Coordinates of C-alpha atoms in Angstrom, one line a residue:
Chain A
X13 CA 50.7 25.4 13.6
X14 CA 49.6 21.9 13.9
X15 CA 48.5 20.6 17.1
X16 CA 49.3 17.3 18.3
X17 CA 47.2 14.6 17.4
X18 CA 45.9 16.4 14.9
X19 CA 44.5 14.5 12.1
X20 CA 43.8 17.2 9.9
X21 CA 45.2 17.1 6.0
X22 CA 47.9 19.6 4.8
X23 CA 46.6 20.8 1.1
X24 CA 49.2 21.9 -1.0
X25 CA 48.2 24.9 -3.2
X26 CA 48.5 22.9 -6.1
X27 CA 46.5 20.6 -6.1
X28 CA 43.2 22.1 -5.0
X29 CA 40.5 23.0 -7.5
X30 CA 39.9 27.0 -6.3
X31 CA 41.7 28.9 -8.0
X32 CA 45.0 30.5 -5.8
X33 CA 45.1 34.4 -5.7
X34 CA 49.1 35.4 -6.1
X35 CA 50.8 36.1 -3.2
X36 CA 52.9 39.3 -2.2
X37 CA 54.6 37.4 0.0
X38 CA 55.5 33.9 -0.8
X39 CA 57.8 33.5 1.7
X40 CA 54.8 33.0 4.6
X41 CA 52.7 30.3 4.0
X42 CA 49.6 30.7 2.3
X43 CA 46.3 31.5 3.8
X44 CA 44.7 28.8 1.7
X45 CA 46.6 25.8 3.0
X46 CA 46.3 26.9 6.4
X47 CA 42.4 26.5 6.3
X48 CA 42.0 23.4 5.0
X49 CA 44.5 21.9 7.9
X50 CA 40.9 22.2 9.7
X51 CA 39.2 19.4 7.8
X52 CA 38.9 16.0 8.9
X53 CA 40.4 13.6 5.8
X54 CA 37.1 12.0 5.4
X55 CA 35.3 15.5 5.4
X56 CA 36.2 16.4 2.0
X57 CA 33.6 16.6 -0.6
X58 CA 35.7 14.0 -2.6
X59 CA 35.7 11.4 0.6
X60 CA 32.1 11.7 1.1
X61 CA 30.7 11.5 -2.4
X62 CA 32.2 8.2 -2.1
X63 CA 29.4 5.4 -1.2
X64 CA 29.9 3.5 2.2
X65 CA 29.3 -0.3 2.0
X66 CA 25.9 -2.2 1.5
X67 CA 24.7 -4.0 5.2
X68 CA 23.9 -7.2 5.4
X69 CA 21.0 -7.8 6.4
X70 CA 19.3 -11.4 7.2
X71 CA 15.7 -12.5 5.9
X72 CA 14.3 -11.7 9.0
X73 CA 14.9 -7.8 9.3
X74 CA 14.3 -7.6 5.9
X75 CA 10.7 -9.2 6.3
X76 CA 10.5 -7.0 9.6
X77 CA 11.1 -4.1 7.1
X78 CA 8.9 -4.5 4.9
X79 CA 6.4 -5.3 6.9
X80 CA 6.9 -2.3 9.1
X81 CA 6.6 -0.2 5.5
X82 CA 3.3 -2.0 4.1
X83 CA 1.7 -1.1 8.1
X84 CA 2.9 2.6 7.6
X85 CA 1.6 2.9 3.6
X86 CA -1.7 1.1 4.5
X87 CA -2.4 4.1 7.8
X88 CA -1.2 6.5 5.4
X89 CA -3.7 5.6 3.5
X90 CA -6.4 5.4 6.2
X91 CA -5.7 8.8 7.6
X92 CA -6.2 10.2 4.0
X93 CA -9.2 8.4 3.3
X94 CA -10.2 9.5 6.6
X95 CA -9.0 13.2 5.6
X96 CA -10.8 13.3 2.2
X97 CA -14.1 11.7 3.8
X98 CA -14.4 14.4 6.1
X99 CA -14.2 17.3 3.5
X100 CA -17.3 16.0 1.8
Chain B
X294 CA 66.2 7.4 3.3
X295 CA 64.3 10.6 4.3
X296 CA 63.7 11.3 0.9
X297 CA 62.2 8.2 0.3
X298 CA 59.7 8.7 3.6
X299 CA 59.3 12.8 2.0
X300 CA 57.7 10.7 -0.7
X301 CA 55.3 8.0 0.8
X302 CA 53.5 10.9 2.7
X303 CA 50.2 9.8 1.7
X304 CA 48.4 11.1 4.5
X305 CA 49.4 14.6 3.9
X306 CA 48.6 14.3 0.4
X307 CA 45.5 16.2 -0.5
X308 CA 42.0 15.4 -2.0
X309 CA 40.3 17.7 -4.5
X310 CA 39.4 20.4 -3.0
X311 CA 36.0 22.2 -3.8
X312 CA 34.7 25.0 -3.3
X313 CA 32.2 23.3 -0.2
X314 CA 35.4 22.3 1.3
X315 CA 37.3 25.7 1.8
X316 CA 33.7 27.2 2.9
X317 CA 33.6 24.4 5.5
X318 CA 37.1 24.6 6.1
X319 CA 36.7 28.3 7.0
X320 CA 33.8 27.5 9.6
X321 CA 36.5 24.6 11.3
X322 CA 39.0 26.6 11.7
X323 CA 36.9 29.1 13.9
X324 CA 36.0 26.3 15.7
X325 CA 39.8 24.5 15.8
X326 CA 41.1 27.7 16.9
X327 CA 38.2 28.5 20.1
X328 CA 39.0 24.7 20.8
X329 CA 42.9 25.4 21.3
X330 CA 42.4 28.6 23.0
X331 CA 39.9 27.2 25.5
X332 CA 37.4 29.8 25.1
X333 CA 34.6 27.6 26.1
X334 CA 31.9 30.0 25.1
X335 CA 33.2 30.8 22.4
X336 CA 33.2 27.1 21.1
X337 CA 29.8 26.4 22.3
X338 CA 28.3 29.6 20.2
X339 CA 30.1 28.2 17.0
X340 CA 28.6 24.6 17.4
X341 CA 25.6 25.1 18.4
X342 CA 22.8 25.3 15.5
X343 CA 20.9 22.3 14.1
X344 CA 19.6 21.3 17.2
X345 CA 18.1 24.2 18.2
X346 CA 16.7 24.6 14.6
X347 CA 15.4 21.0 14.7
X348 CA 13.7 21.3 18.0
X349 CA 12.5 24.7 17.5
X350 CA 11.7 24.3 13.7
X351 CA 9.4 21.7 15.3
X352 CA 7.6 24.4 17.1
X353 CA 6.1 25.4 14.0
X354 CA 2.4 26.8 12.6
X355 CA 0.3 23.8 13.2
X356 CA 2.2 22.5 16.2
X357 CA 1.7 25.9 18.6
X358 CA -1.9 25.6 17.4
X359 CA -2.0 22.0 18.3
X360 CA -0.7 22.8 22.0
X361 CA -3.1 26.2 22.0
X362 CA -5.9 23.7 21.1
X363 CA -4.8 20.7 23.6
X364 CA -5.4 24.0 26.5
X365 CA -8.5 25.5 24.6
X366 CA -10.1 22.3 25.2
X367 CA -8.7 20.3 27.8
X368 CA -7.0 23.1 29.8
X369 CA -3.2 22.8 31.0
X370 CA -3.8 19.8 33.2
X371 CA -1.9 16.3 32.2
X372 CA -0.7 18.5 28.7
X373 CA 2.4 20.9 31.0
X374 CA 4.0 17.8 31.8
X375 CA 3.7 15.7 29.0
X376 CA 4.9 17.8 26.0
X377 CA 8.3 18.1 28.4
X378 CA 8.2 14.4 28.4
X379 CA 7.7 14.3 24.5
X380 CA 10.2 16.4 23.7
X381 CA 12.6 14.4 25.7
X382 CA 11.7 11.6 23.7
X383 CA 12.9 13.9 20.6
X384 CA 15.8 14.8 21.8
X385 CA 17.0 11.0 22.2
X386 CA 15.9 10.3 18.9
X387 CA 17.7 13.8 17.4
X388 CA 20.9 12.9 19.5
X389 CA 21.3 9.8 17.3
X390 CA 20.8 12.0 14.4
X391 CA 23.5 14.8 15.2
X392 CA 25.9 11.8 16.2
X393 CA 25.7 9.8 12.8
X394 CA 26.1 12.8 11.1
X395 CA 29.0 13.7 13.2
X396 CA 30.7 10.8 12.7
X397 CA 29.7 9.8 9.3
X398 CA 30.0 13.6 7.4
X399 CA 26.9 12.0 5.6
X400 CA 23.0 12.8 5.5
X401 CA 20.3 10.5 6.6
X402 CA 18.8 9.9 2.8
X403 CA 22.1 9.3 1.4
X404 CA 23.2 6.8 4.2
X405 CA 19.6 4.9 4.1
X406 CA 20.0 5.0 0.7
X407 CA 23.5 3.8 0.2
X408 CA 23.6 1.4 3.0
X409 CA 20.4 -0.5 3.0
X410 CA 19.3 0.6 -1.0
X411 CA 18.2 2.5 -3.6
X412 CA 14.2 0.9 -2.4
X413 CA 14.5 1.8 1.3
X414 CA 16.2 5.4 0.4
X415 CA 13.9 6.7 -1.9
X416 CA 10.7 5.4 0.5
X417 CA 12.3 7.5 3.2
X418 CA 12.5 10.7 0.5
X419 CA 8.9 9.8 -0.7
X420 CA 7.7 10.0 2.9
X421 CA 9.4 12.8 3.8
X422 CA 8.4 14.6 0.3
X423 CA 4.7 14.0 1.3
X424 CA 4.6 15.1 5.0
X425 CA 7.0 18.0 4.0
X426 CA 4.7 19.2 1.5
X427 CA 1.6 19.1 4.2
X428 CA 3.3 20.3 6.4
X429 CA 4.2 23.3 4.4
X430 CA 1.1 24.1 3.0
X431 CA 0.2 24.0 7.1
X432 CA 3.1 27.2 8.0
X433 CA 2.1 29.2 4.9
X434 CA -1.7 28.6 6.5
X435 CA 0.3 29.7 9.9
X436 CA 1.4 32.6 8.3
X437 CA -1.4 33.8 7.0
X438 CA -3.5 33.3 10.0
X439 CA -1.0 35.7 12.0
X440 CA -0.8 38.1 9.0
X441 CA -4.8 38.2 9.0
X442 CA -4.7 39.5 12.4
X443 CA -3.2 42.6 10.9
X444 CA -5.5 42.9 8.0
X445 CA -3.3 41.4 5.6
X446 CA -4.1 39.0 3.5
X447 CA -2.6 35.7 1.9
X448 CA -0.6 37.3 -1.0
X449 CA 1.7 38.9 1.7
X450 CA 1.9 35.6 3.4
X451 CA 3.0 33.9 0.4
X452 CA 5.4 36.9 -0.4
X453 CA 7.1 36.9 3.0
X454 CA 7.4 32.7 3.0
X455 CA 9.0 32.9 -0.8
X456 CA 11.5 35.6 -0.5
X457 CA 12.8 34.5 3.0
X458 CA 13.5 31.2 1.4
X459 CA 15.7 33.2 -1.4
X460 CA 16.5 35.5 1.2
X461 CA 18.7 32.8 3.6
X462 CA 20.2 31.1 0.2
X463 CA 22.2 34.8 -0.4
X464 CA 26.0 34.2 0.3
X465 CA 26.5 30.4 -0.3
X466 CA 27.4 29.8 3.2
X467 CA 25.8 27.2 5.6
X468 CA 27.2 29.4 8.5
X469 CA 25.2 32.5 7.1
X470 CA 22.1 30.6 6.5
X471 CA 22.1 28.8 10.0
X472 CA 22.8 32.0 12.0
X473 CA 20.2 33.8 10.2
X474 CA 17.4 31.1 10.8
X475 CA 18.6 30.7 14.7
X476 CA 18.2 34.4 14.9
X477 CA 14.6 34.3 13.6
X478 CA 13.8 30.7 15.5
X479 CA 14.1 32.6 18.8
X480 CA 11.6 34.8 18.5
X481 CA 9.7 31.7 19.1
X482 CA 9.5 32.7 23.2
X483 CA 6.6 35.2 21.5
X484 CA 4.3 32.2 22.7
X485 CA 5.9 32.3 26.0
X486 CA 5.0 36.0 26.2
X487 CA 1.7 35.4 25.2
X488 CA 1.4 33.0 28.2
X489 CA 2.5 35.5 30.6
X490 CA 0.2 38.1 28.7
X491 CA -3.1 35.7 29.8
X492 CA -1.9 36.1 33.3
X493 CA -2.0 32.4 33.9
X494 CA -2.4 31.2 37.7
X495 CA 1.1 30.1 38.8
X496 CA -0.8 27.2 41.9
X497 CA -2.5 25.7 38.5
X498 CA 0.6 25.3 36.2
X499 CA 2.6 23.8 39.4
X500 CA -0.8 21.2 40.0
X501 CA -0.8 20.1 37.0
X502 CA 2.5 18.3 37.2
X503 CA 1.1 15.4 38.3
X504 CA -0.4 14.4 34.6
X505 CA -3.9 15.4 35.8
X506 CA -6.6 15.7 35.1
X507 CA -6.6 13.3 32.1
X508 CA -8.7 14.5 29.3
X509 CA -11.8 13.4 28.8
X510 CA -14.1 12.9 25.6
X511 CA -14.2 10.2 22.9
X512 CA -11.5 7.7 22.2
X513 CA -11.0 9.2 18.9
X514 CA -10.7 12.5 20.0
X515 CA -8.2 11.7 22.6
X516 CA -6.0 9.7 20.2
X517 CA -6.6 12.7 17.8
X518 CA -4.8 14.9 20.6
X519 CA -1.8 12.1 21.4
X520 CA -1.6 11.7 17.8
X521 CA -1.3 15.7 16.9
X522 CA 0.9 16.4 19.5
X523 CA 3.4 13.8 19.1
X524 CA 3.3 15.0 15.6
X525 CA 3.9 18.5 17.2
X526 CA 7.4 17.1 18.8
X527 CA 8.5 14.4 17.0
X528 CA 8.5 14.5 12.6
X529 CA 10.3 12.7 10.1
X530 CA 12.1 16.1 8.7
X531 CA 13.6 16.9 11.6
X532 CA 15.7 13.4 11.1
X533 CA 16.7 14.4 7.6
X534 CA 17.5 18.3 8.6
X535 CA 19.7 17.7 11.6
X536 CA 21.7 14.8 10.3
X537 CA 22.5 16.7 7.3
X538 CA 22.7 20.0 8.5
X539 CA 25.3 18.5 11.1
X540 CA 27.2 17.2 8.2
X541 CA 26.7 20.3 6.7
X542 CA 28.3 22.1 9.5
X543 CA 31.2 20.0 9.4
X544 CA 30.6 18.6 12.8
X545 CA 33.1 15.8 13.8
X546 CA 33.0 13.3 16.9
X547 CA 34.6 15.6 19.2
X548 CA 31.9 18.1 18.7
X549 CA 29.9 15.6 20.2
X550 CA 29.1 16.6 23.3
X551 CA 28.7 20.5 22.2
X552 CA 26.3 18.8 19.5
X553 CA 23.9 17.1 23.0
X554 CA 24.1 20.5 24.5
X555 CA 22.7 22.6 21.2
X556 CA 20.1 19.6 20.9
X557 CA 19.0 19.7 24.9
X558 CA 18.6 23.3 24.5
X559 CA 16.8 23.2 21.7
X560 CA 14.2 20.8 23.9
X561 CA 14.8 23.0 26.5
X562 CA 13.2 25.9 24.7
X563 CA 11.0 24.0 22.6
X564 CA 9.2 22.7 25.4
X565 CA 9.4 25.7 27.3
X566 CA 7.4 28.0 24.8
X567 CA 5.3 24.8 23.6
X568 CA 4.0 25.1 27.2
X569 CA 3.7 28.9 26.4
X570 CA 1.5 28.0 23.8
X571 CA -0.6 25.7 26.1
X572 CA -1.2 28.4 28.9
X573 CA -2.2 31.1 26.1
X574 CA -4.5 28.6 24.7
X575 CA -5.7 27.5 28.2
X576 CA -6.9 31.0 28.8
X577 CA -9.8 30.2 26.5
X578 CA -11.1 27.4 28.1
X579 CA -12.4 29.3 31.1
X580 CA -14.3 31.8 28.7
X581 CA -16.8 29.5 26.9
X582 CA -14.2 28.0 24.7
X583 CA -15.2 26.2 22.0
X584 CA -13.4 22.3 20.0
X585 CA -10.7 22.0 18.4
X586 CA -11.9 22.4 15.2
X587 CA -13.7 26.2 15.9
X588 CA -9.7 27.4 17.5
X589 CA -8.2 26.8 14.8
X590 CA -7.4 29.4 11.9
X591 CA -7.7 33.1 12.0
X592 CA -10.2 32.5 14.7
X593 CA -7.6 31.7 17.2
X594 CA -5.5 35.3 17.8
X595 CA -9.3 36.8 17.8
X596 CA -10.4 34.9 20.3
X597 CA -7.9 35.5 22.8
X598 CA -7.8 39.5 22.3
X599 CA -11.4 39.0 23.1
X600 CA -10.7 37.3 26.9
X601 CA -6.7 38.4 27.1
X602 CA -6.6 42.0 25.1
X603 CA -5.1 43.0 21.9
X604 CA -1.4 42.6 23.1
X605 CA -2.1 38.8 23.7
X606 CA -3.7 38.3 20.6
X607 CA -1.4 40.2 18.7
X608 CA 2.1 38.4 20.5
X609 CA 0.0 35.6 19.5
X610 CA -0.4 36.5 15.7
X611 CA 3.1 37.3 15.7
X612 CA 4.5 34.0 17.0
X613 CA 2.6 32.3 14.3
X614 CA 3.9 34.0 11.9
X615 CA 7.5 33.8 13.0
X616 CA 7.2 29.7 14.1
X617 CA 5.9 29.1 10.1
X618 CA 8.3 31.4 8.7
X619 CA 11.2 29.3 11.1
X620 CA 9.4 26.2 9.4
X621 CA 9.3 27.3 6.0
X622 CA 13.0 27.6 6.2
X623 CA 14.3 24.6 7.9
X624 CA 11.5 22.2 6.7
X625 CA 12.6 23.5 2.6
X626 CA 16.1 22.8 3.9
X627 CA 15.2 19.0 5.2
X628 CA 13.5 18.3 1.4
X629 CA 16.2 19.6 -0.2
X630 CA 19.3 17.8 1.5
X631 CA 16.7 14.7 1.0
X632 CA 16.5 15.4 -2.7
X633 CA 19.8 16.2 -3.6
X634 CA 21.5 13.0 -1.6
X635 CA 19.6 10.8 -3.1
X636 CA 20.3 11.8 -6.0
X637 CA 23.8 12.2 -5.5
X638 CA 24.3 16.0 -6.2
X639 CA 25.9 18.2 -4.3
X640 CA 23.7 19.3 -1.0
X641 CA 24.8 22.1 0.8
X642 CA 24.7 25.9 1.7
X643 CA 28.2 25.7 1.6
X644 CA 27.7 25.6 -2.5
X645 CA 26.6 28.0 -4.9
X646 CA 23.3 27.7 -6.5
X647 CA 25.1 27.3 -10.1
X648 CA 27.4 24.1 -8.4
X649 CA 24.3 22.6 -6.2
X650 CA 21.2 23.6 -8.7
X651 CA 19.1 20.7 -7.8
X652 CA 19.2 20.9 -3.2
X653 CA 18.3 25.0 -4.4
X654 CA 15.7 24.1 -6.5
X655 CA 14.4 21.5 -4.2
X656 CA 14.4 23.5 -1.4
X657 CA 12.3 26.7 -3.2
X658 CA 10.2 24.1 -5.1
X659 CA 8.5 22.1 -2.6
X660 CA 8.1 26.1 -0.6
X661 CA 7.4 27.3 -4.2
X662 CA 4.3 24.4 -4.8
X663 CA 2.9 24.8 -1.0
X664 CA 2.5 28.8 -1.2
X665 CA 0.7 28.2 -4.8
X666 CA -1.5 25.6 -2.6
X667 CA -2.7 28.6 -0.3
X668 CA -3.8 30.8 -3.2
X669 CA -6.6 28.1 -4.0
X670 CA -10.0 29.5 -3.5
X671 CA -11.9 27.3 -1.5
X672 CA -8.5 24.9 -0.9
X673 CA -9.2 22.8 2.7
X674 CA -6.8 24.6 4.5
X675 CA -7.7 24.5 8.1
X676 CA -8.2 20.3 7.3
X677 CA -5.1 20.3 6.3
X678 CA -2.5 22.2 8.9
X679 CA -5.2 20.1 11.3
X680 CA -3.8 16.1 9.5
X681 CA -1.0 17.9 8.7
X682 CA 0.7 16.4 12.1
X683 CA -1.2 13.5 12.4
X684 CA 0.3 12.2 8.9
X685 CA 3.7 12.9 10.5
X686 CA 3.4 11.0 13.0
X687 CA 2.4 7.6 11.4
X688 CA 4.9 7.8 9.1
X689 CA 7.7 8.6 11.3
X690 CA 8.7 4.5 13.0
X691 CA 9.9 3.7 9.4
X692 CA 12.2 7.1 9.8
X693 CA 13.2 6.2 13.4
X694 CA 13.7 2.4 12.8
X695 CA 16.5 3.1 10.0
X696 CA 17.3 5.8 12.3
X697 CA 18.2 3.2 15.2
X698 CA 19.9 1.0 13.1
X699 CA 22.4 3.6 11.7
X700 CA 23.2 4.5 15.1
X701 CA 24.0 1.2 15.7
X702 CA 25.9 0.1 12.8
X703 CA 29.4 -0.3 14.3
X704 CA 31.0 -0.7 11.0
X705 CA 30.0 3.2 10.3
X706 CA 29.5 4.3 13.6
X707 CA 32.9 2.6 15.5
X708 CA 32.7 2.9 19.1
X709 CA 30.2 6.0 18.4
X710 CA 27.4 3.4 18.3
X711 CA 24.4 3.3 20.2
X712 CA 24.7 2.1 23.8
X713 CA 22.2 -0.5 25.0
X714 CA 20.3 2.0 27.3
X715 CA 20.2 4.6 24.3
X716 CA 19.0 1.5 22.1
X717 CA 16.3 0.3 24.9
X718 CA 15.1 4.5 25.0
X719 CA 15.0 4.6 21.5
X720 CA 13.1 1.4 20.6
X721 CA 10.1 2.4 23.3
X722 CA 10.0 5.7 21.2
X723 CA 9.5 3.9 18.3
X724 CA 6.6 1.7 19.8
X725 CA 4.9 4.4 21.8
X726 CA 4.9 6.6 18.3
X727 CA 3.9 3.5 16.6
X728 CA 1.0 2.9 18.7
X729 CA -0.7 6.4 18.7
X730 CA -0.3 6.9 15.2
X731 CA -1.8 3.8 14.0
X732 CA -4.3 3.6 16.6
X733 CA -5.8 6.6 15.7
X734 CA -5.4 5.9 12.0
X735 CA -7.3 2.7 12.5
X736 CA -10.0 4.1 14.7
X737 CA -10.9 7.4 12.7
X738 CA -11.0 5.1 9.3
X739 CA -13.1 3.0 10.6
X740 CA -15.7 5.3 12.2
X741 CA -15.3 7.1 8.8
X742 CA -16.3 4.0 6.9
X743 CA -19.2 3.4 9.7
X744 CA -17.6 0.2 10.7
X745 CA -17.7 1.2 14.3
X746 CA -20.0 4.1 15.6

């Protein structure tokens, strides 16, 4: 049973990729189809693989970005020094 | 005329269907039906998970000896209240992380990577690749040191890390793998029965609510401790691991909520037995305890069956063991969703090893190359489970800035975006992590360099 407002997707047997056991009785609906009216439409493997969009993103954030990645490389960078230095 | 709607049905039309989707599928509908029936309980206990892993993942090897250390040294004073305070601070920043992947069925990498490009993605893996593999290098050294205390030595540590890795993978199910890790993750209250095992004095813990007394010693030192304990609450895998574990759970916005009450109680606990850890490690300080540096290692268990008995010790021993066997686990796990979404594979426990090879081999590998690390003879690696945090914790503002602004991207997000209050919490985060980790960065390089006595 659905419930209302539910967005869920009904997947015909058909047209899914697992392969469908036969049925001794095929006058109740399958098992199968029943489970995968518990998926949101954009949960499917197939919906996500797809890529969202790029952002936009002015020069400003993208200097801010980058200059928020060359601060965090060049610390990295001190607290190894600072790492190896004390070893010796 | 019905015939013709019978035909534009679009909606009910199905996508392909894998393998990771009837697996997922099979978890929902526990979930849809608890839902309909109203059994609240019920509900909660299927959706909670990846917080609690995150937050108590986070209480791993190097971080409980961080805390022990902080009260070894500097006694419980100012430390009981501020690791509460910290990991409040993590749960705002891992609420954001359970609601984009809530909303968005995606993981952080592949969202960074999709949305602001291929450069910014693969930085974030590259990061995360580098403090993961510290990191893990620091819970086999955990494990080791707990195992020691039994007279076992670091073959078995390597052993146990390694096969509870393939162990969890068994089944190809996210929902097996989660419930077996949560299982483990709360024996992490060991450290709370260690504190109770030192007999702590109840007037002290309640005095030192106020933040004092502030600890003394060097500058360095002092940003040394901010630094390590921040790192001890807040890392850049736990960003990776819940986001794509919620995905991986197939949490949706109206498991919202249920997903803030799995995440508080992971603080909740977290910061309870991170206190634990604390008071055990205060008991030291009254008994001629020695730096930092000397409490650390197998040193640590020993010393407190010397001035709190062998159970102590040996709760001790065993909570280390358990929090870097937890970390092993979920930190393997953050790597591998990392890995495999940039990439573009398939990342999930909801797929077999054959149909998701490269998350499986990502997640054993980087486990697989930190083990080999701890067979070294002569390998730093006390040094190491000590930086271990420290490294964390300046690379984690990039993590938390893309973090922030995928939280706030309305065109993914939709009215699931960051409110201005959540943004103004997060952003002080950001700075306050910022600050610490550079500042000690900064300092210790240049006192290393002789720049500054």
């Amino acid at each position: 049973m659905r419930a209302p407002g539910d967005l869920t997707v009904r997947v015909p047997e058909a047209a899914g990729e697992l392969p469908t056991p036969p049925r001794e009785h095929p006058e109740e609906p399958a098992a199968e189809n029943e489970l995968f009216m518990h998926l949101e439409p954009d949960q499917f493997v197939v919906e996500t693989s797809r890529p969202v969009m790029r952002a936009r993103l002015n020069r400003r954030a993208i200097a801010a970005l980058w200059a928020l990645r060359v601060f965090a490389v060049a610390v990295s960078a001190m607290v190894i020094y600072t790492f190896v230095s004390q070893l010796h | 005329m019905a015939a013709t709607q019978a035909t534009r049905a679009p909606v009910l039309l199905p996508p392909a269907v894998t393998p990771q989707d009837a697996a997922r599928s099979s978890d929902r509908s526990r979930v849809h039906h608890a839902r309909l029936g109203g059994r609240r309980w019920s509900l909660l206990w299927l959706l909670v998970g990846p917080g609690i892993l995150a937050m108590l993942g986070e209480n791993d090897g190097p971080s409980m000896i961080a805390y022990a250390s902080d009260g070894a040294q500097y006694g419980i004073g100012f430390f009981v209240p501020f690791i509460p305070v910290l990991f409040a601070m993590a749960f705002v920043c891992q609420e954001m992380c359970m609601r984009v992947g809530a909303v968005t069925h995606r993981g952080y990498g592949e969202l960074v990577l999709q949305r602001f490009g291929p450069v910014w993605g693969w930085f974030a893996a590259g990061d995360l690749t580098l403090t993961n593999l510290v990191t893990l290098v620091a819970e086999f050294v955990s494990i080791r040191v707990g195992l020691a205390y039994f007279h076992m030595g670091p073959v078995v540590a390597v052993a146990l890390g390694l096969v509870l890795v393939v162990f969890t993978f068994s089944g190809g199910r996210y929902w097996r793998w989660e419930r077996i890790v949560l299982g483990m993750a709360l024996f992490n209250g060991l450290f709370l029965a260690a504190a109770i095992l030192v007999k702590p004095h109840v007037g002290a813990i309640a005095g030192s609510l106020d933040f004092s007394p502030f600890p003394g010693g060097s500058f360095n030192t002092l940003l040394l401790l901010l630094a390590s304990t921040i790192g001890a609450t807040v890392t850049p895998w736990m960003i990776f691991f819940q986001q794509g574990a919620s995905a991986d759970k197939g949490m949706t916005p109206r498991d919202i909520n249920h997903g803030r009450y799995d995440t508080a109680v992971g603080a909740l606990l977290a910061a309870i037995f991170g206190v634990g850890a604390l008071i055990a490690g205060a008991a030291l300080l009254t008994h001629g305890g020695a730096g930092i540096q000397g409490f650390t290692g197998a040193a640590f268990p020993d010393a407190l069956r010397r001035v709190a008995g062998g159970a102590a010790g040996a709760v001790f021993a065993l909570g280390l063991i358990e929090a870097g066997a937890v970390a092993i686990l979920t930190i393997s796990a953050s790597t591998a969703y990392a890995a495999a979404e940039c990439v573009g594979v398939a990342h999930s426990f909801n797929s077999s090893p054959r149909q998701a090879g490269l998350f499986y081999a990502a997640n054993f590998g980087i486990a697989l190359v930190a083990a080999l690390v701890i067979l070294i003879p002569g390998a730093p690696l006390l040094a190491i489970a000590l930086n271990a945090n420290v490294l964390a914790t300046v690379l984690l503002p990039v993590s938390l800035v893309f973090m922030v602004m995928l939280a706030n991207d309305s065109g993914l997000m939709g009215r699931f975006a960051n409110r201005r209050s959540t943004n103004a919490i997060g952003i002080s985060v950001i700075a306050f992590v910022g600050v610490c980790g550079a500042a000690y960065g900064i300092d210790s390089f240049l006192l290393a360099t002789h720049v500054i006595g």
